[in-house]
Coordinates of C-alpha atoms in Angstrom, one line a residue:
X902 CA 0.0 0.0 0.1
X903 CA 1.4 3.6 -0.6
X904 CA 2.1 6.0 1.4
X905 CA -0.5 8.3 0.3
X906 CA -3.4 5.7 0.3
X907 CA -2.3 5.0 4.0
X908 CA -2.8 8.4 4.6
X909 CA -6.3 8.7 3.1
X910 CA -7.4 5.3 5.2
X911 CA -6.1 7.1 8.1
X912 CA -8.3 10.3 7.8
X913 CA -11.2 8.1 7.5
X914 CA -11.0 7.7 11.2
X915 CA -11.8 11.0 11.7
X916 CA -15.3 11.0 9.5
X917 CA -18.5 9.3 10.2
X918 CA -20.1 7.2 7.9
X919 CA -23.9 5.5 7.2
X920 CA -24.0 2.1 9.2
X921 CA -23.8 -0.9 6.5
X922 CA -24.8 -4.2 7.0
X923 CA -22.2 -6.9 8.4
X924 CA -20.0 -8.5 5.7
X925 CA -22.1 -11.7 6.1
X926 CA -25.2 -10.2 4.7
X927 CA -24.2 -9.2 1.1
X928 CA -21.3 -8.6 -1.0
X929 CA -19.4 -4.6 -0.4
X930 CA -20.0 -3.4 -4.1
X931 CA -18.5 -0.3 -5.3
X932 CA -19.6 0.9 -8.7
X933 CA -17.7 3.8 -10.6
X934 CA -18.6 5.9 -13.5
X935 CA -20.9 8.7 -14.2
X936 CA -24.3 9.6 -16.3
X937 CA -26.6 7.3 -17.4
X938 CA -24.3 4.2 -17.6
X939 CA -23.5 4.1 -13.9
X940 CA -27.2 4.7 -13.3
X941 CA -28.1 1.8 -15.2
X942 CA -25.0 -0.3 -13.0
X943 CA -26.5 0.9 -10.0
X944 CA -30.1 0.2 -11.0
X945 CA -28.9 -3.5 -11.4
X946 CA -26.6 -3.7 -8.3
X947 CA -29.4 -2.5 -5.8
X948 CA -31.4 -5.5 -6.6
X949 CA -28.3 -7.9 -5.4
X950 CA -26.7 -6.2 -2.6
X951 CA -27.1 -4.3 0.7
X952 CA -23.6 -2.5 0.4
X953 CA -23.5 -0.4 -2.4
X954 CA -21.4 2.7 -3.1
X955 CA -21.4 4.8 -6.2
X956 CA -18.2 6.9 -7.0
X957 CA -19.2 9.4 -9.5
X958 CA -17.2 11.5 -11.9
X959 CA -17.2 15.8 -11.3
X960 CA -16.1 16.9 -14.5
X961 CA -19.5 17.4 -16.1
X962 CA -19.7 20.9 -17.5
X963 CA -22.8 21.5 -19.5
X964 CA -26.4 21.7 -18.7
X965 CA -27.5 22.7 -15.3
X966 CA -24.5 21.1 -13.3
X967 CA -22.1 23.5 -15.6
X968 CA -24.5 26.7 -14.7
X969 CA -24.1 25.8 -11.3
X970 CA -20.5 25.2 -11.4
X971 CA -19.6 28.3 -13.1
X972 CA -21.7 30.2 -11.1
X973 CA -20.8 29.1 -7.6
X974 CA -17.5 27.1 -7.8
X975 CA -19.0 23.8 -6.6
X976 CA -18.8 20.3 -7.6
X977 CA -21.2 19.3 -10.7
X978 CA -24.0 17.8 -9.1
X979 CA -26.0 16.2 -12.3
X980 CA -24.3 13.0 -12.1
X981 CA -24.3 12.5 -8.6
X982 CA -27.7 13.5 -8.8
X983 CA -28.6 10.8 -11.5
X984 CA -27.0 8.1 -9.4
X985 CA -29.2 9.0 -6.2
X986 CA -32.4 8.4 -8.5
X987 CA -31.1 5.0 -9.4
X988 CA -30.6 3.8 -5.8
X989 CA -34.3 4.9 -5.1
X990 CA -36.6 2.2 -4.3
X991 CA -39.2 0.9 -6.1
X992 CA -41.9 1.5 -3.5
X993 CA -44.1 5.0 -3.9
X994 CA -41.5 6.3 -1.6
X995 CA -38.4 5.9 -3.6
X996 CA -40.3 6.4 -7.0
X997 CA -42.0 9.6 -5.7
X998 CA -38.4 11.1 -4.5
X999 CA -36.8 9.8 -7.8
X1000 CA -39.2 11.7 -9.9
X1001 CA -38.7 15.0 -7.8
X1002 CA -35.2 15.1 -7.9
X1003 CA -34.9 14.6 -11.9
X1004 CA -37.6 17.3 -12.2
X1005 CA -36.3 20.0 -14.4
X1006 CA -38.0 23.5 -14.2
X1007 CA -39.1 25.0 -17.2
X1008 CA -39.4 28.5 -17.8
X1009 CA -38.3 31.7 -19.8
X1010 CA -36.1 33.0 -16.9
X1011 CA -32.9 32.1 -14.8
X1012 CA -34.5 28.8 -13.5
X1013 CA -34.9 27.1 -17.1
X1014 CA -33.4 23.5 -17.2
X1015 CA -32.1 23.5 -13.4
X1016 CA -33.1 20.0 -12.3
X1017 CA -34.5 19.9 -8.2
X1018 CA -31.7 17.6 -7.4
X1019 CA -29.1 19.5 -8.3
X1020 CA -30.6 22.4 -6.2
X1021 CA -30.8 20.2 -3.4
X1022 CA -27.1 19.0 -3.4
X1023 CA -25.9 22.5 -3.7
X1024 CA -27.9 24.0 -1.0
X1025 CA -26.7 21.0 1.4
X1026 CA -23.1 21.5 0.4
X1027 CA -23.3 25.3 1.5
X1028 CA -25.0 24.6 4.7
X1029 CA -22.7 21.9 5.6
X1030 CA -19.9 22.3 4.2
X1031 CA -19.3 18.9 3.5
X1032 CA -19.6 16.9 0.3
X1033 CA -20.2 13.7 1.9
X1034 CA -22.0 14.2 4.7
X1035 CA -24.7 16.4 2.3
X1036 CA -24.8 13.2 -0.3
X1037 CA -25.6 11.0 2.9
X1038 CA -28.1 13.0 3.9
X1039 CA -29.8 13.4 0.6
X1040 CA -29.5 9.4 0.1
X1041 CA -31.3 9.1 3.6
X1042 CA -34.1 11.7 2.9
X1043 CA -34.5 9.5 -0.7
X1044 CA -34.3 5.9 1.3
X1045 CA -31.5 5.2 -1.1
X1046 CA -30.4 1.8 -1.3
X1047 CA -26.6 2.8 -1.3
X1048 CA -24.2 5.5 -0.8
X1049 CA -23.4 8.4 -3.2
X1050 CA -19.7 9.8 -3.3
X1051 CA -17.6 12.1 -5.7
X1052 CA -14.5 10.3 -6.8
X1053 CA -12.7 13.8 -6.0
X1054 CA -13.6 16.7 -3.8
X1055 CA -12.7 19.2 -6.5
X1056 CA -14.3 19.9 -9.8
X1057 CA -12.5 18.5 -12.5
X1058 CA -11.8 19.8 -16.1
X1059 CA -11.9 16.9 -19.0
X1060 CA -9.4 17.3 -22.0
X1061 CA -8.7 15.3 -25.1
X1062 CA -6.0 14.7 -27.6
X1063 CA -8.5 14.3 -30.6
X1064 CA -7.6 13.8 -34.2
X1065 CA -9.3 14.9 -37.1
X1066 CA -11.8 17.1 -35.0
X1067 CA -11.8 19.7 -37.8
X1068 CA -13.0 17.8 -40.8
X1069 CA -10.7 20.2 -43.3
X1070 CA -7.8 19.0 -41.3
X1071 CA -8.2 15.3 -40.7
X1072 CA -4.8 14.6 -39.5
X1073 CA -4.1 17.3 -36.9
X1074 CA -4.5 16.2 -33.5
X1075 CA -5.7 19.3 -31.2
X1076 CA -6.8 19.6 -27.3
X1077 CA -10.4 19.6 -27.1
X1078 CA -11.6 21.3 -23.5
X1079 CA -14.3 20.1 -21.2
X1080 CA -16.5 17.1 -21.0
X1081 CA -19.8 18.5 -23.1
X1082 CA -17.1 19.2 -25.6
X1083 CA -15.4 15.8 -25.6
X1084 CA -18.7 13.9 -25.9
X1085 CA -19.2 15.7 -29.1
X1086 CA -16.1 16.0 -30.8
X1087 CA -16.5 14.8 -34.9
X1088 CA -12.6 13.3 -34.4
X1089 CA -11.1 10.7 -32.8
X1090 CA -10.4 10.7 -29.2
X1091 CA -6.6 9.8 -28.7
X1092 CA -6.2 10.0 -24.6
X1093 CA -7.7 12.2 -22.1
X1094 CA -6.3 13.7 -18.6
X1095 CA -8.1 16.1 -16.5
X1096 CA -7.0 19.5 -15.0
X1097 CA -5.7 19.8 -12.2
X1098 CA -3.3 16.5 -12.9
X1099 CA -3.3 15.4 -9.7
X1100 CA -6.7 15.7 -8.3
X1101 CA -7.3 14.4 -4.6
X1102 CA -9.4 11.4 -4.1
X1103 CA -12.1 11.5 -1.9
X1104 CA -10.9 9.7 1.3
X1105 CA -14.1 7.9 1.9
X1106 CA -14.0 6.4 -1.9
X1107 CA -10.8 5.3 -1.0
X1108 CA -11.5 3.3 1.9
X1109 CA -15.0 1.5 0.2
X1110 CA -12.2 0.8 -2.8
X1111 CA -9.8 -0.9 -0.6
X1112 CA -12.7 -2.8 1.6
X1113 CA -15.2 -3.9 -1.6
X1114 CA -15.9 -7.4 -2.3
X1115 CA -16.0 -6.4 -5.8
X1116 CA -15.7 -3.3 -8.0
X1117 CA -17.8 -2.4 -11.1
X1118 CA -16.3 -0.1 -13.7
X1119 CA -18.8 1.2 -16.5
X1120 CA -20.5 1.2 -18.4
X1121 CA -20.6 4.5 -19.9
X1122 CA -19.3 7.4 -22.0
X1123 CA -15.8 5.6 -22.2
X1124 CA -13.8 8.7 -22.3
X1125 CA -15.8 11.3 -20.4
X1126 CA -17.3 8.8 -17.4
X1127 CA -15.3 5.7 -17.2
X1128 CA -11.7 6.6 -18.2
X1129 CA -11.6 9.4 -15.6
X1130 CA -11.6 7.3 -13.1
X1131 CA -8.0 5.7 -13.5
X1132 CA -6.7 9.6 -13.5
X1133 CA -7.2 10.5 -10.0
X1134 CA -3.7 9.0 -8.9
X1135 CA -5.2 8.1 -5.3
X1136 CA -7.9 6.5 -6.6
X1137 CA -6.0 4.4 -9.3
X1138 CA -3.8 3.3 -6.3
X1139 CA -6.8 1.9 -4.4
X1140 CA -7.9 0.2 -7.5
X1141 CA -4.5 -1.6 -8.1
X1142 CA -3.8 -2.5 -4.4
X1143 CA -7.2 -3.6 -3.4
X1144 CA -8.0 -7.0 -2.8
X1145 CA -11.5 -6.8 -4.4
X1146 CA -12.4 -8.7 -7.6
X1147 CA -12.9 -6.3 -10.3
X1148 CA -15.4 -6.3 -13.5
X1149 CA -15.5 -4.3 -16.4
X1150 CA -18.8 -3.6 -17.7
X1151 CA -18.7 -2.9 -21.5
X1152 CA -20.9 -0.7 -23.4
X1153 CA -24.3 -2.0 -25.5
X1154 CA -22.7 0.0 -28.6
X1155 CA -20.4 2.4 -29.7
X1156 CA -21.1 6.0 -28.7
X1157 CA -21.2 8.7 -31.6
X1158 CA -18.3 10.8 -31.2
X1159 CA -16.7 9.5 -28.4
X1160 CA -16.0 5.9 -29.9
X1161 CA -17.7 5.8 -33.0
X1162 CA -16.5 2.3 -34.9
X1163 CA -14.9 1.2 -31.6
X1164 CA -14.7 -2.3 -31.5
X1165 CA -15.5 -4.2 -27.6
X1166 CA -11.7 -5.1 -27.9
X1167 CA -11.1 -1.5 -28.9
X1168 CA -12.5 -0.1 -25.8
X1169 CA -10.0 -2.5 -23.8
X1170 CA -7.1 -1.3 -25.7
X1171 CA -7.7 2.4 -24.7
X1172 CA -8.8 1.7 -21.4
X1173 CA -5.4 0.1 -20.8
X1174 CA -3.3 2.6 -22.2
X1175 CA -4.5 5.2 -19.7
X1176 CA -3.9 2.6 -16.6
X1177 CA -1.4 0.2 -17.7
X1178 CA -0.9 -1.5 -14.6
X1179 CA -4.6 -2.0 -13.7
X1180 CA -5.6 -5.8 -13.7
X1181 CA -9.5 -7.1 -13.9
X1182 CA -11.1 -10.5 -13.3
X1183 CA -14.0 -10.5 -15.6
X1184 CA -15.3 -8.1 -18.5
X1185 CA -19.1 -8.1 -19.3
X1186 CA -20.8 -7.6 -22.7
X1187 CA -23.5 -8.2 -24.0
X1188 CA -23.7 -11.4 -26.2
X1189 CA -25.3 -9.6 -28.9
X1190 CA -22.7 -6.6 -29.0
X1191 CA -19.3 -9.1 -29.6
X1192 CA -18.8 -9.7 -33.3
X1193 CA -15.7 -11.6 -32.7
X1194 CA -16.2 -13.8 -29.2
X1195 CA -12.4 -15.0 -29.4
X1196 CA -10.7 -11.6 -30.2
X1197 CA -12.4 -10.2 -27.2
X1198 CA -11.4 -13.0 -25.1
X1199 CA -7.7 -12.8 -26.1
X1200 CA -8.0 -9.1 -25.7
X1201 CA -9.4 -9.3 -22.1
X1202 CA -6.9 -12.0 -21.3
X1203 CA -3.7 -10.2 -22.7
X1204 CA -4.5 -6.8 -21.7
X1205 CA -6.2 -7.1 -18.3
X1206 CA -5.5 -11.1 -17.3
X1207 CA -9.7 -11.2 -17.4
X1208 CA -12.1 -13.6 -18.3
X1209 CA -15.1 -13.0 -20.4
X1210 CA -18.8 -13.4 -19.5
X1211 CA -21.2 -13.0 -22.2
X1212 CA -24.9 -12.3 -21.3
X1213 CA -28.0 -10.9 -22.9
X1214 CA -28.3 -7.1 -20.7
X1215 CA -29.8 -5.4 -23.4
X1216 CA -33.4 -4.1 -23.2
X1217 CA -35.7 -6.5 -25.4
X1218 CA -36.9 -3.2 -27.3
X1219 CA -33.7 -3.1 -29.5
X1220 CA -32.7 -0.1 -27.8
X1221 CA -28.9 0.4 -26.8
X1222 CA -30.0 0.7 -23.1
X1223 CA -29.3 -1.9 -20.0
X1224 CA -32.2 -4.0 -18.7
X1225 CA -32.1 -3.7 -15.2
X1226 CA -33.3 -7.0 -14.4
X1227 CA -31.0 -8.7 -16.8
X1228 CA -28.1 -6.8 -15.7
X1229 CA -28.6 -7.7 -12.1
X1230 CA -29.1 -11.3 -13.1
X1231 CA -25.5 -11.3 -15.2
X1232 CA -23.6 -9.5 -11.9
X1233 CA -25.0 -12.0 -9.8
X1234 CA -23.8 -14.8 -11.5
X1235 CA -20.3 -13.2 -12.1
X1236 CA -20.3 -12.8 -8.0
X1237 CA -21.5 -16.3 -7.7
X1238 CA -18.8 -18.1 -10.1
X1239 CA -15.8 -15.8 -10.0
X1240 CA -13.5 -16.4 -7.0
X1241 CA -14.7 -17.4 -4.0
X1242 CA -18.4 -18.2 -3.2
X1243 CA -18.7 -14.7 -0.9
X1244 CA -19.8 -15.3 2.7
X1245 CA -23.2 -13.5 1.8
X1246 CA -24.5 -16.7 -0.1

């Protein structure tokens, strides 16, 4: 364990955290991501574990989050809000609060486009002066089936090196700044980094990763939601050092702009370039989204030392969205079959 990680974990003892079920009840799972991809993963995972922590990117600079970030200098709350909504229960209380915090105002004035949950989260940050305590309080109000944490306590700027962003100069590589711009680029993303280059991880995040039974990375926007977790040095250290088993959940289809034309194995290649020391145990993919199973198996083994699990996890309506029940079944099977049969079974 690095000295930096030791210092972070020692700081945890000075902070309180919500009570969690004992290790004998369910696996301790940490899910990393952002946006709708993380929401899909959380909606599945909350069905199979009572000990779930979501770790959310903080580089969003568009929409309501971007406006609040620019005006108040706060962390962008939007992806944190989406994660909390995904953790709401299926009862009336949970579904009512999920709708409330996701509600966006529509008006001709300054409130247009702001989400209720964004304003609630920022208000509690200002009242309490503590990101973690405020998010825990929102989770308690919602009856969330898990905990939501930001991956860093400072807002980050995502920057990408992109080839061919200008169609008139297809071979030129230039820097694109801002998560919203990276997500919409017309060029091919070569690599991403964050500013500041050495952002601090939230101590509770490091502690959760080191204490987990399983860590789930993805699905989600590859360059703007998945890879950024690997760009926070203390978090990457924890992911490398943890004894938890790690599963990478691939997207159902390439994303316009960010990963146009990417094969499943190309996703693994770019992830590995950003974190060459990271090992994985399992790569999960939808069987219908893998044109060449053997190539993916070879890439997962060579790049990460991981096995490949193929399962039907997409919604039956044909849209490239994960079905929570099918994804939950896939995660549950992976947790049972790979590594030890946990004490929660």
